[in-house]
Structures are given as C-alpha cells and as structure tokens.
Amino acid sequence: MAALAFNLSFTSPRTIPLPCYRAHRNHPPVIHHPLPSIPSSLRESVAKAGVLVLVGTTLFFGDPALAFKGGGPYGAGVTRGQDLTGKDFSGKSLIKQDFKTSILRQANFKGANLLGASFFDADLTGADLSDADLRGVDLSLANVTKANLSNANLEGALATGNTSFRGSIINGADFTDVPLREDQREYLCKVAEGVNPTTGNATKDTLLCN
Ligand SMILES: *[C@@H]1O[C@H](CO)[C@@H](O)[C@H](O)[C@H]1NC(C)=O
Ligand SMILES: *[C@@H]1O[C@H](CO)[C@@H](O)[C@H](O)[C@H]1NC(C)=O
Ligand SMILES: *[C@@H]1O[C@H](CO)[C@@H](O)[C@H](O)[C@H]1NC(C)=O
Ligand SMILES: *[C@@H]1O[C@H](CO)[C@@H](O)[C@H](O)[C@H]1NC(C)=O
C-alpha cells in the first residue's frame, strides 16, 4: 500500500511549480534531476507513516489552497525541517505555517496564532504552547512531551500516529474534536483540570473523560 502510494505520487504530474532556476547570463542554467528534490522528510514519512504519506504528498505537491507557508526551499522564513530550538515565536501570527519535521525544543509559542499550522513529525519537547490558538493543527507523529499547553485551544487538531503528550501541562486546554489514541486520552484525563478562558469548556469535558 505504501509503496503503491509512493509510486503513484511521483509518477503523476507535479501541480506546483518547482523553484525557479533562472538562466543567468554568466552562468549556465542549473539542471536539477527531479528525484533528489523530493524532501528527505517525505521519504522518511513513507517508512514511518505508511499511508500518511498520501496526505503529506498531496499537501506538498497538490492543491495550492492546502499549501502551507514557510515550507519552500528558498523562501524567506523557512520553518520546515529546521532546527529552531528555543526560538521565540510568542504572540506571532503563524496561520498555516509549515513546521513539519522541525526541532522546536523549548521554543516559545506563547499566545501565538497557529491556526491550521503543521507540526507533522516535529519535536516540541518542552515547548511553551500556552494560550496559543492551535485549532486544526497537525500534530501527527509529533513529540509534545513536557510542553506547556495551558489554556491552549486545540479544537479539531490531529494528534494521531503516536503523538505523545507525556509530562505536558494541559490546565485549561481545549481538546474538542481531537482524535486521540485511547492510552493518550486516558493519560490526559488523569492530569486534566481547569476551564479554557476563550471557549469556556472544561478540559476534562473536551477530553470526554470519566
Ligand atoms: C520525545 O522526546 C523525549 C525527550 O527527548 C524523549 O525522551 C521521548 O522518547 C520522545 N518521545 C517520542 C514518542 O518520540
Ligand atoms: C505554563 O504557562 C502558563 C501560562 O503562560 C504559566 O502561567 C505557567 O507558569 C507555565 N508553567 C510552567 C511550568 O512553565
Ligand atoms: C506507536 O507506539 C507504540 C507504543 O510505544 C509502538 O509499539 C508502535 O510501534 C508505535 N507506532 C508507530 C507507527 O510509531
Ligand atoms: C467547546 O466550546 C465550543 C465553543 O464554545 C463549542 O462549540 C464546543 O462544542 C465545546 N466543546 C465541548 C466538548 O463541549
């Protein structure tokens, strides 16, 4: 299944333009073989997530309406596949930002607007995500251990594929419509307390505890 998905994806025509290689007067145009331009993160995804690669591939090569910001190989402010340990993103507007596979240990996202952003396979160990708008974010395969999720709103976030929340503070976090692996949900119910100040939902209720 995974192999089939991989072959289908890369034999079908690309739908977004590759980075622009300008023919310069003094330099011959750089000829890039298409295969090495496939990000290694995608190849890892094939091994790691099997069918998930279909989703990742669609987002990366597919519909521009689903495109993320910050993922391009030469654009300003690339945040995909980077080591951003300890960086300060507090209070920033980062709607649909691409943090896939990035190392974000101890990064500060306090109060940031991360609506629809992707943290696919990212390392958020010890990150401050308190008061952040995390609605619809992709946390698939992400490491969210020892993070501060106080009063964060995670409504509709994706947290499947072994997302781990061990040791995280979730006081007042809102997990409405977040599909969780049963062992993760049980763990979170043990530490859940508080009420989200924005939605007025009790954390325990949003996790469907009892
Ligand atoms: C997450 O990161 C912590 C700290 O580095 C590590 O101990 C743990 O094994 C990681 N968890 C997963 C599920 O990768
Ligand atoms: C978690 O974040 C909240 C809100 O920003 C803050 O009050 C609290 O001290 C933080 N907890 C830790 C352990 O850093
Ligand atoms: C998910 O975690 C479980 C328990 O730690 C492990 O047995 C399983 O292989 C993991 N699955 C993936 C896709 O990483
Ligand atoms: C959380 O609050 C929102 C908005 O107030 C509401 O639509 C949603 O149903 C609530 N979630 C739960 C689990 O009650």
Coordinates of C-alpha atoms and ligand atoms in Angstrom, one line a residue:
M1 CA 0.0 0.0 0.0
A2 CA 2.7 2.5 1.0
A3 CA 4.9 1.5 -2.0
L4 CA 1.9 1.9 -4.3
A5 CA 1.1 5.3 -2.9
F6 CA 4.7 6.4 -3.3
N7 CA 4.9 5.3 -7.0
L8 CA 1.5 6.9 -7.8
S9 CA 2.5 10.2 -6.2
F10 CA 5.8 10.6 -8.0
T11 CA 4.8 9.4 -11.5
S12 CA 1.8 11.8 -11.6
P13 CA 2.5 15.3 -12.9
R14 CA 3.6 17.9 -10.4
T15 CA 0.9 20.5 -9.9
I16 CA 3.0 23.2 -8.3
P17 CA 6.0 24.9 -9.9
L18 CA 9.4 23.8 -8.8
P19 CA 11.7 26.5 -7.5
C20 CA 12.6 28.8 -10.3
Y21 CA 16.1 28.2 -11.8
R22 CA 16.9 31.3 -13.8
A23 CA 19.2 31.1 -16.7
H24 CA 21.8 33.7 -15.8
R25 CA 24.0 35.4 -18.4
N26 CA 27.3 34.5 -16.8
H27 CA 26.3 31.1 -15.5
P28 CA 24.7 28.2 -17.3
P29 CA 21.2 27.2 -16.0
V30 CA 21.5 24.7 -13.2
I31 CA 20.0 21.4 -14.2
H32 CA 18.4 19.6 -11.3
H33 CA 17.5 16.0 -11.5
P34 CA 13.9 15.8 -10.3
L35 CA 14.3 12.9 -7.8
P36 CA 16.9 14.5 -5.3
S37 CA 14.5 17.4 -4.9
I38 CA 12.0 15.2 -3.1
P39 CA 12.4 16.2 0.5
S40 CA 14.0 13.5 2.7
S41 CA 11.2 14.1 5.2
L42 CA 8.8 12.8 2.7
R43 CA 10.9 9.7 2.1
E44 CA 11.0 9.2 5.9
S45 CA 7.3 9.6 6.0
V46 CA 6.9 6.7 3.7
A47 CA 8.7 4.4 6.1
K48 CA 7.2 5.9 9.3
A49 CA 3.7 6.6 8.4
G50 CA 2.8 4.4 5.5
V51 CA -0.5 5.7 4.2
L52 CA 0.0 9.2 5.8
V53 CA 2.5 9.9 3.0
L54 CA -0.5 10.3 0.7
V55 CA -1.7 13.2 2.8
G56 CA 1.7 14.7 3.0
T57 CA 2.3 14.4 -0.7
T58 CA -1.0 16.0 -1.5
L59 CA -0.2 18.9 0.7
F60 CA 3.3 19.4 -0.6
F61 CA 2.7 18.9 -4.3
G62 CA -1.0 19.4 -4.6
D63 CA -3.8 21.8 -4.2
P64 CA -2.4 25.4 -3.6
A65 CA -5.4 26.0 -1.4
L66 CA -4.0 23.5 1.1
A67 CA -0.4 24.8 0.8
F68 CA 1.5 25.8 4.0
K69 CA 3.7 28.8 4.5
G70 CA 7.4 28.5 5.2
G71 CA 7.9 25.2 3.5
G72 CA 9.6 26.3 0.3
P73 CA 13.2 25.5 -0.2
Y74 CA 14.3 29.1 -1.0
G75 CA 11.6 31.3 0.5
A76 CA 12.2 33.7 3.4
G77 CA 11.4 32.4 6.9
V78 CA 11.6 28.7 6.1
T79 CA 10.4 26.8 9.2
R80 CA 10.1 23.3 7.7
G81 CA 12.8 20.8 8.6
Q82 CA 14.8 23.3 10.6
D83 CA 16.4 23.3 14.0
L84 CA 14.5 26.1 15.7
T85 CA 15.4 25.1 19.3
G86 CA 14.5 27.8 21.8
K87 CA 13.3 30.2 19.2
D88 CA 10.8 32.9 20.3
F89 CA 7.6 32.9 18.2
S90 CA 5.5 34.2 21.1
G91 CA 2.4 36.3 20.1
K92 CA 3.2 35.9 16.4
S93 CA 0.6 35.2 13.7
L94 CA 1.7 31.9 12.1
I95 CA -1.5 30.7 10.4
K96 CA -0.9 27.6 8.3
Q97 CA 2.8 27.8 8.9
D98 CA 4.8 24.7 7.9
F99 CA 6.9 23.3 10.9
K100 CA 6.9 19.8 9.6
T101 CA 9.9 17.7 11.0
S102 CA 11.4 20.7 12.6
I103 CA 13.1 20.6 16.0
L104 CA 11.3 23.1 18.2
R105 CA 12.5 22.1 21.7
Q106 CA 11.8 24.8 24.3
A107 CA 10.5 27.0 21.5
N108 CA 8.2 29.8 22.7
F109 CA 4.8 29.9 21.0
K110 CA 3.0 31.6 23.9
G111 CA -0.1 33.3 22.7
A112 CA 0.8 32.6 19.0
N113 CA -1.9 32.2 16.4
L114 CA -1.1 28.8 14.8
L115 CA -4.4 28.1 13.2
G116 CA -4.1 25.2 10.8
A117 CA -0.3 25.0 11.1
S118 CA 1.6 21.7 10.6
F119 CA 3.9 20.2 13.3
F120 CA 3.9 16.8 11.5
D121 CA 6.7 14.7 13.0
A122 CA 8.1 17.8 14.8
D123 CA 9.9 17.8 18.1
L124 CA 8.1 20.1 20.5
T125 CA 9.6 18.8 23.7
G126 CA 9.4 21.4 26.4
A127 CA 7.9 24.0 24.1
D128 CA 5.7 26.8 25.5
L129 CA 2.3 26.5 23.7
S130 CA 0.4 28.2 26.4
D131 CA -2.5 30.5 25.3
A132 CA -1.8 29.5 21.7
D133 CA -4.5 29.1 19.1
L134 CA -3.8 25.5 17.9
R135 CA -7.2 24.9 16.2
G136 CA -6.8 22.4 13.4
V137 CA -3.0 22.0 13.8
D138 CA -1.4 18.7 12.6
L139 CA 0.4 17.1 15.5
S140 CA 0.7 13.7 13.8
L141 CA 3.8 11.9 15.0
A142 CA 4.9 15.0 16.9
N143 CA 6.6 14.8 20.2
V144 CA 4.6 17.1 22.6
T145 CA 6.2 15.8 25.8
K146 CA 6.9 18.2 28.7
A147 CA 5.2 21.0 26.8
N148 CA 3.1 23.8 28.3
L149 CA -0.4 23.7 26.8
S150 CA -2.0 25.8 29.5
N151 CA -5.2 27.5 28.1
A152 CA -4.3 26.4 24.5
N153 CA -7.2 25.8 22.1
L154 CA -6.6 22.5 20.2
E155 CA -10.0 22.2 18.7
G156 CA -10.0 19.8 15.7
A157 CA -6.2 19.2 15.9
L158 CA -4.8 16.0 14.5
A159 CA -3.0 14.0 17.2
T160 CA -2.9 10.5 15.8
G161 CA 0.1 8.5 14.8
N162 CA 1.8 8.2 18.2
T163 CA 1.6 11.9 19.2
S164 CA 2.9 11.9 22.8
F165 CA 1.7 14.4 25.4
R166 CA 3.6 12.8 28.4
G167 CA 4.6 15.3 31.1
S168 CA 2.8 18.2 29.5
I169 CA 0.8 20.8 31.4
I170 CA -2.8 20.9 30.0
N171 CA -4.5 23.2 32.5
G172 CA -7.4 24.8 30.7
A173 CA -6.5 23.3 27.3
D174 CA -9.4 22.6 24.9
F175 CA -9.3 19.2 23.2
T176 CA -12.7 19.4 21.5
D177 CA -12.8 17.1 18.5
V178 CA -9.2 16.0 18.8
P179 CA -9.0 12.3 17.9
L180 CA -6.6 10.7 20.5
R181 CA -5.2 7.2 20.9
E182 CA -7.0 5.7 23.8
D183 CA -3.9 5.4 26.0
Q184 CA -3.1 9.0 25.4
R185 CA -6.6 10.1 26.2
E186 CA -6.6 8.1 29.5
Y187 CA -3.3 9.7 30.4
L188 CA -4.5 13.2 29.7
C189 CA -7.7 12.6 31.7
K190 CA -5.6 11.9 34.7
V191 CA -3.9 15.3 34.6
A192 CA -6.7 17.4 33.1
E193 CA -8.0 20.3 35.1
G194 CA -9.3 23.8 34.5
V195 CA -11.5 25.7 32.1
N196 CA -10.4 27.3 28.8
P197 CA -10.9 31.0 29.2
T198 CA -11.7 31.5 25.5
T199 CA -14.2 28.7 24.9
G200 CA -15.4 28.2 28.5
N201 CA -15.1 24.5 28.1
A202 CA -13.7 22.4 31.0
T203 CA -10.6 20.5 29.8
K204 CA -12.0 17.2 31.2
D205 CA -15.2 17.6 29.2
T206 CA -13.4 18.2 26.0
L207 CA -11.4 15.0 26.5
L208 CA -14.6 13.1 27.2
C209 CA -13.2 11.9 30.5
N210 CA -15.0 9.5 33.0
Ligands
LIG1 C1 10.1 12.7 23.0 O1 11.2 13.4 23.4 C2 11.7 13.0 24.7 C3 12.8 13.9 25.1 O2 13.8 13.9 24.1 C4 12.1 11.5 24.5 O3 12.6 11.1 25.8 C5 10.9 10.7 24.1 O4 11.3 9.4 23.9 C6 10.3 11.2 22.8 N1 9.1 10.5 22.6 C7 8.7 10.1 21.4 C8 7.4 9.4 21.4 O5 9.4 10.2 20.4
LIG2 C1 2.7 27.4 31.7 O1 2.1 28.6 31.1 C2 1.3 29.4 32.0 C3 0.7 30.4 31.1 O2 1.6 31.1 30.3 C4 2.2 29.9 33.0 O3 1.5 30.7 34.0 C5 2.9 28.7 33.8 O4 3.8 29.3 34.7 C6 3.6 27.8 32.8 N1 4.1 26.7 33.5 C7 5.4 26.3 33.5 C8 5.7 25.1 34.3 O5 6.2 26.9 32.8
LIG3 C1 3.4 3.7 18.5 O1 3.8 3.4 19.8 C2 3.7 2.1 20.2 C3 4.0 2.0 21.7 O2 5.0 2.9 22.1 C4 4.7 1.3 19.4 O3 4.6 -0.1 19.7 C5 4.3 1.4 17.9 O4 5.2 0.8 17.1 C6 4.3 2.9 17.5 N1 3.8 3.0 16.2 C7 4.4 3.9 15.3 C8 3.7 4.0 13.9 O5 5.3 4.6 15.5
LIG4 C1 -16.2 24.0 23.4 O1 -16.7 25.3 23.1 C2 -17.1 25.5 21.8 C3 -17.4 26.9 21.6 O2 -18.0 27.5 22.8 C4 -18.3 24.5 21.5 O3 -18.7 24.7 20.1 C5 -17.9 23.1 21.7 O4 -18.9 22.2 21.5 C6 -17.3 22.9 23.1 N1 -16.8 21.6 23.3 C7 -17.3 20.7 24.1 C8 -16.7 19.4 24.2 O5 -18.2 21.0 24.8

